[in-house]
XYZ file of C-alpha atoms in Angstrom:
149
model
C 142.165 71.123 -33.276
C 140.875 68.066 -34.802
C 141.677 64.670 -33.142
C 141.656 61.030 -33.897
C 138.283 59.692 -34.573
C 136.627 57.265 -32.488
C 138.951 53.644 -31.100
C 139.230 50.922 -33.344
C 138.406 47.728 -31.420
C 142.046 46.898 -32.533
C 144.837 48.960 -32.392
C 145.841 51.360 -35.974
C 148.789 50.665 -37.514
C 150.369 51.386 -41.237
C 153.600 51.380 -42.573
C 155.262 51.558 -45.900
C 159.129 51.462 -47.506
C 160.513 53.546 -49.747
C 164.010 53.386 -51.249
C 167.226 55.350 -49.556
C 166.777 57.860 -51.945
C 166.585 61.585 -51.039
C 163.689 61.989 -53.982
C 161.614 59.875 -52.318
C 161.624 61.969 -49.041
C 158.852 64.201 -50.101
C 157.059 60.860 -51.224
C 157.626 59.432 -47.426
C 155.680 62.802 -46.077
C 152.808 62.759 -48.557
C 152.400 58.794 -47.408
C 152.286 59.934 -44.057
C 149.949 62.737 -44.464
C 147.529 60.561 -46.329
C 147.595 58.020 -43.499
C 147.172 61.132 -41.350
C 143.710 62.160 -42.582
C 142.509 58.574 -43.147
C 142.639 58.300 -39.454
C 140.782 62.177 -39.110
C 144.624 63.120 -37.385
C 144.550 67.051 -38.616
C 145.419 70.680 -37.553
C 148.871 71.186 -35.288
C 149.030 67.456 -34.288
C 149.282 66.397 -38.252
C 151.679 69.131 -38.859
C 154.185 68.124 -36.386
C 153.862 64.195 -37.145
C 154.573 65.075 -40.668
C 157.856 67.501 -40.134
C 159.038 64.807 -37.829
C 158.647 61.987 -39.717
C 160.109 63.850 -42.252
C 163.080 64.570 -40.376
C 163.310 61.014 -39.372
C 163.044 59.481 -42.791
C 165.722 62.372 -44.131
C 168.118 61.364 -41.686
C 167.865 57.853 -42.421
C 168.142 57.960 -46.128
C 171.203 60.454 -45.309
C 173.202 58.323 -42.702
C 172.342 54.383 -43.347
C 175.306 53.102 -44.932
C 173.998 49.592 -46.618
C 173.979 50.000 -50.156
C 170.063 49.393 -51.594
C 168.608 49.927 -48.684
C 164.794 50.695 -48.026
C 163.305 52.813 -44.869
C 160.458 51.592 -43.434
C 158.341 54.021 -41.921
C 155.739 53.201 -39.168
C 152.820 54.757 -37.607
C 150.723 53.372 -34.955
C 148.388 54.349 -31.876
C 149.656 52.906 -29.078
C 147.702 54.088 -25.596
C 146.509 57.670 -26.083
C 149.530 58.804 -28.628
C 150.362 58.172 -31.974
C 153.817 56.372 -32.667
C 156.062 57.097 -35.599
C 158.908 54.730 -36.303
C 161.740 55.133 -39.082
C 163.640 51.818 -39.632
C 166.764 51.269 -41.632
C 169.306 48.755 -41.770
C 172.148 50.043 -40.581
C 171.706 49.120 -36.907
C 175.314 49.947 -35.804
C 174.675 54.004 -36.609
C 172.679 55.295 -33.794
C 171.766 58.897 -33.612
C 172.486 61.280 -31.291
C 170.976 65.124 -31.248
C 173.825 68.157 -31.783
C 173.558 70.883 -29.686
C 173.138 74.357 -30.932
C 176.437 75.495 -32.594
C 178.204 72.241 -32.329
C 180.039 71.240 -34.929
C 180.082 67.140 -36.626
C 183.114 66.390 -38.300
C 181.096 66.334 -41.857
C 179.510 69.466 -40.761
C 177.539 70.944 -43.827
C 175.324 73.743 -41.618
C 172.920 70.546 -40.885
C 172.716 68.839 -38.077
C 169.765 70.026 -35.365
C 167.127 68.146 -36.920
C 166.620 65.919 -33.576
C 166.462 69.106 -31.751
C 163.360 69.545 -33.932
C 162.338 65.875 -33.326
C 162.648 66.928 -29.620
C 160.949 69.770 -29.516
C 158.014 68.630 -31.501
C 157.411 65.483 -30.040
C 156.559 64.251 -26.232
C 159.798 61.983 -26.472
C 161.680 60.112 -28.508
C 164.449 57.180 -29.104
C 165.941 54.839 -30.687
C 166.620 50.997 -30.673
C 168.852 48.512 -32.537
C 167.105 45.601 -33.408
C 167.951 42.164 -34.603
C 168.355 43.629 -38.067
C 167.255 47.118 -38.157
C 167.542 50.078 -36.065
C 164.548 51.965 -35.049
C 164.357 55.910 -34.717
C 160.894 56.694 -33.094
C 159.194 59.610 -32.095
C 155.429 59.782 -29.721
C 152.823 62.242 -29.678
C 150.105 62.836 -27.358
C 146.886 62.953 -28.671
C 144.542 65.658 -27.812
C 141.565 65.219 -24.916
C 139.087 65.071 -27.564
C 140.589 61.345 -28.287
C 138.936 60.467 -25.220
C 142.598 60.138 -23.623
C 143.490 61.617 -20.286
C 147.230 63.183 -21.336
């Protein structure tokens, strides 16, 4: 499985911001895929990044109430993982993952993508901040890194 290519001296980070628009979703994953293989992040590892931040960005164009909003969407090496952060402005909606066969009160069959997050990820959170709320999700990064996971 590929794996990050060699340290920068300083630590990788991009981000971008796309409207709260659900046809810019699929634009939010091919962003992150291209920043993906600029940093030589491929196989398994790029696959999951991608469906979560995916998820992630979905559920924040879905939920964030503020009218004209933009998601910013973050990814960044921090120690030996990769970091992926979805920020929206609607800091007073935290999320919180369903259980399997639980039922929201706007149920529409949706619902268990943080189970996915979960799953997919080492961990993940979230964190209201002065103006935004943060949904984040880490990722290990294979031995090959040059990490000790």
């Amino acid at each position: 499985m590929p794996a990050l290519a060699p340290r920068p001296a300083h630590p990788r980070r991009d981000s971008f911001r796309i409207p709260k628009r659900r046809r810019h979703v699929p634009e939010a994953r091919a962003e992150v895929r291209r920043i993906l293989k600029d940093w030589a992040v491929g196989g398994e590892l790029a696959d999951d990044i991608a469906t979560v931040a995916t998820e992630l960005v979905a559920n924040a164009v879905r939920h964030c109430q503020v009218p004209l909003a933009e998601i910013e969407v973050t990814l960044s090496i921090r120690g030996c993982g990769l970091l992926v952060e979805v920020a929206d402005p609607d800091r007073g909606r935290l999320p919180a993952p369903r259980a399997e066969g639980e039922r929201g009160p706007d149920d529409d069959g949706g619902g268990l993508g943080l189970v996915l997050v979960a799953a997919l990820a080492e961990r993940w959170g979230c964190e209201a901040r002065p103006f935004t709320k943060s949904v984040w999700a880490y990722f290990l990064v294979p031995r090959e890194s040059g990490c000790d996971t």
